């Protein structure tokens, strides 16, 4: 029986204008506009002035596309850190950054400009790159702001700004002047058509027809060192050779070694007196030319890999080949051979990259024309000089060419040289077989011509540079860096070992790129001897120029304009110089952000300088786990070199965002989750809630489904806030709040519980355990509030007079809970917390936004020590659990009705009895029955009975004193008192409809 409509109107039901439906996609942009009009970020800076500092230094995302979920996660986590530090009482500025230089943007711009680029002045190309990057800086800014990330978005740092470019160059000069930098060779893909180095990303594989040749190299070291059988009298007078196979005959002038696999078996094959019978091709990819019919040599011995021997015998038509010795490839190390047409000794070397699927197992090695060849050459101390110029023309190695007239390939491009070299091999009897091979070969992505490998001069930072520790003792740059890693907090801890291993084993840092979109290595090189000028004053002038005019100025100004007249090379005395045109590796750019931003930016420099002198704030870097190789790594290296210490005190890393099956997100799988799309359909708040829901240190699952689950959680949290706000209707904290000591026991317990939660949440924010905040708040909203406190309070909140002290006691606690929750959730639910903020009961001095407020202090939530209160209630809840079990049992048996239709008798003994007697008045409420009687007994025993008395038509409690109140029937004495306190009289008997309206007023 519901109360009569007129009686129902006398209940104090929750009332609030806070909307149930969030309409986040429509309302979030309005809130963003409000924050902009409040100049909220500036207000936060003003509020932070004088507070202790906290620096989260932003790792710049690359500005070449819209944001994806990984970006949203990264910026979301940073936003949680910055907002939680701010609300914890720190001054935590957030200066977002963008990484703007580099190949991906230059490639995109190249595609747009096409071949026009080659005729354009450098400054115009740079302008086009700048515009392209700026487009994505703007787009990403809008997208990050859309999901509620606070920061100095109006003036972020950009690695392409003039100021940043000048600082990057200054940092490079720091390395140069301190002696960390050297120039050396490195093999790169090279397009001789476009005359440029190509990155791996710029290579496309296409089919290409190459000449395929087998060439013999004569052994010049003692054959018996390989195997005694090779010295047997029967072989006297026979030459021993190895056979190499190559599809790039043009690299033979650069041949310096032959590589063998140390673990392969090699065989020595003796052949008959002559060879040269016409060869009948069997392989379809080969088109063999019989080019040695006329030749005749004495029988020889050939060393090839055992596994490839039969193939080689066929391809080279080795007549009567028979195995006379077998040994491991390791034996061939340091053997020597004669180059087929140069006066050069060829070294036997070992390489595990030698394969047994094609060729001969003996790999001709030209260190200047292949990556593996190059590193093998380095290992064996071979000459790495490249004699193929940028246009692909070969220049003779004069020290090895025996004749006065240059060889016929001298000055030809590599492709034209191929047949000439094959002819030379034939003439000298070194060619054992040749043909054409169609194979997959690297081509230039731009001009589609085949590319070559070419060792080019590059700039390096040496990890072995001698440096001094703070105490003056000597060490190496590598070692000092490893020592500095130890002083940093790595979270998770495995990051430390990971980056330590990387630093311990990495090669020297190649910092040059043959591109244009970046910071030029602004160095003058002597035209005579290629030495760079190292002059601090000159460097300072170039930095000033960059500051004024940007990196463009380097391309536009002649070398002579920078140099004082009469400048001479310190090494050779030459007086003409050229400008280096290479640019710096983009990791050098972003890796100097601590210098370009933290040490220079007005919002950061004071705090960062204090950090650097050792008595400053924490400096946090927070990025994906791949940055141990990237930004954490390059930042560490630059800071240790230039400042002697790491640029951070704390490094946190996030895992990967995967789909629910643990797969990477990709277009082809269609399993991507676009944060902008989620924001537009469900709300930026849902993206934020998802970020909070995952443990970022692990790999994280995301999907439409999981986003929908977050939206469901969001609705529950929002409804909790709505219910809290609704019950605060008519509550004026200044006038109505009840002192902590006067609160009802249940209300005191809830405050103690809220304080406990607050303490935990503050600790979790400090430890960046955002997912724990998320789960604890959900549990609090669902278990503590919805299922318990807000439910059992209904009787008190709805039926008591608004001014009743017991109701005010509850409201005081609901208010304190709301004030605490809205603050601790503000870093995560930034939009909704700020919306709730506007519906809170007015208090003096309330900040314009929740984001300007501080976290609640636990002792302000509840001043007493919460532990004894929580312990007492833990025991009370044990009784409650037992009572609820009995009630459920009796209801199932249909011996009692629902809720208030029952009453309980609880028997207990000892301490438990005392505790229950102390709480006797409140038991009815927390058990949601009409009456609870506590009696002494031997142990805990709960009995449930149908409630005695009569049901009150207003509050539905079964009461002993239910009577008619004016025209209203069946109203209990408690309700009658409440109505009198509310000055509500029952309606007149004659016209109940009119009276009802008055009664409700
Ligand atoms: Zn090309
Ligand atoms: Zn010189
Ligand atoms: Zn009543």
PDB file of C-alpha atoms in Angstrom, residues 609-745:
ATOM      1  CA  UNK A 609      67.879  23.897 -11.941  1.00  0.00           C
ATOM      2  CA  UNK A 610      67.124  23.002  -8.343  1.00  0.00           C
ATOM      3  CA  UNK A 611      66.742  19.365  -9.392  1.00  0.00           C
ATOM      4  CA  UNK A 612      70.093  19.522 -11.141  1.00  0.00           C
ATOM      5  CA  UNK A 613      71.847  20.898  -8.090  1.00  0.00           C
ATOM      6  CA  UNK A 614      70.443  18.015  -6.075  1.00  0.00           C
ATOM      7  CA  UNK A 615      67.965  19.729  -3.784  1.00  0.00           C
ATOM      8  CA  UNK A 616      65.073  20.088  -6.133  1.00  0.00           C
ATOM      9  CA  UNK A 617      61.892  18.301  -7.022  1.00  0.00           C
ATOM     10  CA  UNK A 618      61.366  14.938  -8.657  1.00  0.00           C
ATOM     11  CA  UNK A 619      61.576  14.906 -12.428  1.00  0.00           C
ATOM     12  CA  UNK A 620      59.405  12.238 -14.003  1.00  0.00           C
ATOM     13  CA  UNK A 621      59.602  10.816 -17.537  1.00  0.00           C
ATOM     14  CA  UNK A 622      56.568   8.632 -18.330  1.00  0.00           C
ATOM     15  CA  UNK A 623      56.383   6.919 -21.725  1.00  0.00           C
ATOM     16  CA  UNK A 624      55.906   3.577 -23.439  1.00  0.00           C
ATOM     17  CA  UNK A 625      58.346   0.765 -22.704  1.00  0.00           C
ATOM     18  CA  UNK A 626      59.937   1.127 -26.164  1.00  0.00           C
ATOM     19  CA  UNK A 627      61.503   4.396 -25.016  1.00  0.00           C
ATOM     20  CA  UNK A 628      64.284   2.585 -23.177  1.00  0.00           C
ATOM     21  CA  UNK A 629      65.658   2.420 -26.695  1.00  0.00           C
ATOM     22  CA  UNK A 630      64.347   5.854 -27.657  1.00  0.00           C
ATOM     23  CA  UNK A 631      63.748   8.986 -25.672  1.00  0.00           C
ATOM     24  CA  UNK A 632      64.778   7.762 -22.199  1.00  0.00           C
ATOM     25  CA  UNK A 633      67.964   6.555 -23.839  1.00  0.00           C
ATOM     26  CA  UNK A 634      68.908   9.588 -25.899  1.00  0.00           C
ATOM     27  CA  UNK A 635      67.925  11.978 -23.095  1.00  0.00           C
ATOM     28  CA  UNK A 636      70.116  10.064 -20.675  1.00  0.00           C
ATOM     29  CA  UNK A 637      73.099  10.077 -23.035  1.00  0.00           C
ATOM     30  CA  UNK A 638      72.917  13.804 -23.758  1.00  0.00           C
ATOM     31  CA  UNK A 639      72.438  14.793 -20.140  1.00  0.00           C
ATOM     32  CA  UNK A 640      75.238  12.578 -18.829  1.00  0.00           C
ATOM     33  CA  UNK A 641      77.619  13.972 -21.468  1.00  0.00           C
ATOM     34  CA  UNK A 642      76.748  17.619 -20.933  1.00  0.00           C
ATOM     35  CA  UNK A 643      75.770  17.673 -17.236  1.00  0.00           C
ATOM     36  CA  UNK A 644      77.214  14.514 -15.731  1.00  0.00           C
ATOM     37  CA  UNK A 645      73.895  13.114 -14.519  1.00  0.00           C
ATOM     38  CA  UNK A 646      70.548  11.709 -15.709  1.00  0.00           C
ATOM     39  CA  UNK A 647      67.893  14.258 -16.682  1.00  0.00           C
ATOM     40  CA  UNK A 648      65.277  12.523 -14.545  1.00  0.00           C
ATOM     41  CA  UNK A 649      64.919  11.025 -11.098  1.00  0.00           C
ATOM     42  CA  UNK A 650      61.991   8.756 -11.918  1.00  0.00           C
ATOM     43  CA  UNK A 651      61.110   6.874 -15.110  1.00  0.00           C
ATOM     44  CA  UNK A 652      57.757   5.126 -15.480  1.00  0.00           C
ATOM     45  CA  UNK A 653      56.855   2.981 -18.455  1.00  0.00           C
ATOM     46  CA  UNK A 654      53.555   1.841 -19.876  1.00  0.00           C
ATOM     47  CA  UNK A 655      52.839  -1.388 -21.741  1.00  0.00           C
ATOM     48  CA  UNK A 656      51.120  -1.774 -25.087  1.00  0.00           C
ATOM     49  CA  UNK A 657      47.474  -1.322 -25.916  1.00  0.00           C
ATOM     50  CA  UNK A 658      46.148  -4.558 -27.403  1.00  0.00           C
ATOM     51  CA  UNK A 659      42.745  -5.925 -28.312  1.00  0.00           C
ATOM     52  CA  UNK A 660      40.832  -8.325 -26.066  1.00  0.00           C
ATOM     53  CA  UNK A 661      42.575 -11.298 -27.681  1.00  0.00           C
ATOM     54  CA  UNK A 662      45.954  -9.782 -26.913  1.00  0.00           C
ATOM     55  CA  UNK A 663      46.666  -8.806 -30.531  1.00  0.00           C
ATOM     56  CA  UNK A 664      48.194  -5.519 -31.602  1.00  0.00           C
ATOM     57  CA  UNK A 665      45.708  -3.067 -33.056  1.00  0.00           C
ATOM     58  CA  UNK A 666      45.896  -2.717 -36.804  1.00  0.00           C
ATOM     59  CA  UNK A 667      43.894  -1.450 -39.718  1.00  0.00           C
ATOM     60  CA  UNK A 668      43.881  -4.848 -41.378  1.00  0.00           C
ATOM     61  CA  UNK A 669      42.453  -6.604 -38.302  1.00  0.00           C
ATOM     62  CA  UNK A 670      39.921  -3.797 -37.856  1.00  0.00           C
ATOM     63  CA  UNK A 671      40.390  -4.086 -34.094  1.00  0.00           C
ATOM     64  CA  UNK A 672      41.548  -0.524 -33.475  1.00  0.00           C
ATOM     65  CA  UNK A 673      39.906   1.743 -30.933  1.00  0.00           C
ATOM     66  CA  UNK A 674      40.054   5.392 -31.936  1.00  0.00           C
ATOM     67  CA  UNK A 675      40.005   7.610 -28.840  1.00  0.00           C
ATOM     68  CA  UNK A 676      38.625  10.569 -30.778  1.00  0.00           C
ATOM     69  CA  UNK A 677      35.767   8.451 -32.092  1.00  0.00           C
ATOM     70  CA  UNK A 678      35.032   7.155 -28.560  1.00  0.00           C
ATOM     71  CA  UNK A 679      35.091  10.745 -27.266  1.00  0.00           C
ATOM     72  CA  UNK A 680      32.658  11.828 -29.979  1.00  0.00           C
ATOM     73  CA  UNK A 681      30.266   8.931 -29.458  1.00  0.00           C
ATOM     74  CA  UNK A 682      30.561   8.116 -25.731  1.00  0.00           C
ATOM     75  CA  UNK A 683      32.572  10.961 -24.209  1.00  0.00           C
ATOM     76  CA  UNK A 684      36.185  11.881 -23.519  1.00  0.00           C
ATOM     77  CA  UNK A 685      35.383  10.899 -19.949  1.00  0.00           C
ATOM     78  CA  UNK A 686      34.936   7.280 -21.069  1.00  0.00           C
ATOM     79  CA  UNK A 687      38.416   7.300 -22.638  1.00  0.00           C
ATOM     80  CA  UNK A 688      39.777   8.683 -19.368  1.00  0.00           C
ATOM     81  CA  UNK A 689      37.922   6.108 -17.310  1.00  0.00           C
ATOM     82  CA  UNK A 690      39.344   3.351 -19.525  1.00  0.00           C
ATOM     83  CA  UNK A 691      42.874   4.710 -18.961  1.00  0.00           C
ATOM     84  CA  UNK A 692      42.221   4.626 -15.219  1.00  0.00           C
ATOM     85  CA  UNK A 693      40.774   1.122 -15.388  1.00  0.00           C
ATOM     86  CA  UNK A 694      43.922  -0.567 -16.722  1.00  0.00           C
ATOM     87  CA  UNK A 695      47.176  -1.360 -14.975  1.00  0.00           C
ATOM     88  CA  UNK A 696      49.405   0.602 -17.311  1.00  0.00           C
ATOM     89  CA  UNK A 697      52.554  -1.269 -16.342  1.00  0.00           C
ATOM     90  CA  UNK A 698      51.188  -4.352 -18.107  1.00  0.00           C
ATOM     91  CA  UNK A 699      49.903  -4.704 -21.637  1.00  0.00           C
ATOM     92  CA  UNK A 700      46.390  -3.316 -21.736  1.00  0.00           C
ATOM     93  CA  UNK A 701      43.280  -4.541 -23.502  1.00  0.00           C
ATOM     94  CA  UNK A 702      40.955  -2.140 -25.269  1.00  0.00           C
ATOM     95  CA  UNK A 703      37.914  -2.693 -27.457  1.00  0.00           C
ATOM     96  CA  UNK A 704      34.519  -1.235 -28.199  1.00  0.00           C
ATOM     97  CA  UNK A 705      33.172  -3.748 -25.699  1.00  0.00           C
ATOM     98  CA  UNK A 706      35.526  -2.656 -22.901  1.00  0.00           C
ATOM     99  CA  UNK A 707      34.749   1.002 -23.630  1.00  0.00           C
ATOM    100  CA  UNK A 708      31.032   0.208 -23.310  1.00  0.00           C
ATOM    101  CA  UNK A 709      31.766  -1.434 -19.958  1.00  0.00           C
ATOM    102  CA  UNK A 710      33.520   1.764 -18.833  1.00  0.00           C
ATOM    103  CA  UNK A 711      30.469   3.727 -19.961  1.00  0.00           C
ATOM    104  CA  UNK A 712      28.333   1.474 -17.749  1.00  0.00           C
ATOM    105  CA  UNK A 713      30.625   2.080 -14.753  1.00  0.00           C
ATOM    106  CA  UNK A 714      30.456   5.760 -15.554  1.00  0.00           C
ATOM    107  CA  UNK A 715      26.646   5.734 -15.369  1.00  0.00           C
ATOM    108  CA  UNK A 716      26.815   4.113 -11.940  1.00  0.00           C
ATOM    109  CA  UNK A 717      29.287   6.675 -10.636  1.00  0.00           C
ATOM    110  CA  UNK A 718      27.217   9.477 -12.055  1.00  0.00           C
ATOM    111  CA  UNK A 719      24.053   8.113 -10.435  1.00  0.00           C
ATOM    112  CA  UNK A 720      25.866   7.860  -7.109  1.00  0.00           C
ATOM    113  CA  UNK A 721      26.786  11.525  -7.357  1.00  0.00           C
ATOM    114  CA  UNK A 722      23.223  12.373  -8.343  1.00  0.00           C
ATOM    115  CA  UNK A 723      21.828  10.520  -5.349  1.00  0.00           C
ATOM    116  CA  UNK A 724      24.312  12.218  -3.014  1.00  0.00           C
ATOM    117  CA  UNK A 725      23.497  15.644  -4.412  1.00  0.00           C
ATOM    118  CA  UNK A 726      19.747  14.942  -4.276  1.00  0.00           C
ATOM    119  CA  UNK A 727      19.954  14.195  -0.569  1.00  0.00           C
ATOM    120  CA  UNK A 728      21.871  17.419   0.047  1.00  0.00           C
ATOM    121  CA  UNK A 729      18.847  19.407  -1.065  1.00  0.00           C
ATOM    122  CA  UNK A 730      18.152  22.107   1.531  1.00  0.00           C
ATOM    123  CA  UNK A 731      21.459  21.548   3.333  1.00  0.00           C
ATOM    124  CA  UNK A 732      23.498  24.625   4.121  1.00  0.00           C
ATOM    125  CA  UNK A 733      26.820  23.435   5.540  1.00  0.00           C
ATOM    126  CA  UNK A 734      27.541  26.671   7.390  1.00  0.00           C
ATOM    127  CA  UNK A 735      24.264  26.531   9.299  1.00  0.00           C
ATOM    128  CA  UNK A 736      23.286  22.862   9.284  1.00  0.00           C
ATOM    129  CA  UNK A 737      26.454  20.794   9.573  1.00  0.00           C
ATOM    130  CA  UNK A 738      26.598  18.646  12.696  1.00  0.00           C
ATOM    131  CA  UNK A 739      29.798  18.515  14.753  1.00  0.00           C
ATOM    132  CA  UNK A 740      31.731  15.277  14.339  1.00  0.00           C
ATOM    133  CA  UNK A 741      31.197  14.368  17.998  1.00  0.00           C
ATOM    134  CA  UNK A 742      27.422  14.693  17.637  1.00  0.00           C
ATOM    135  CA  UNK A 743      27.068  12.486  14.582  1.00  0.00           C
ATOM    136  CA  UNK A 744      25.048   9.290  14.771  1.00  0.00           C
ATOM    137  CA  UNK A 745      27.233   6.165  15.064  1.00  0.00           C
TER     138      UNK A 745
END
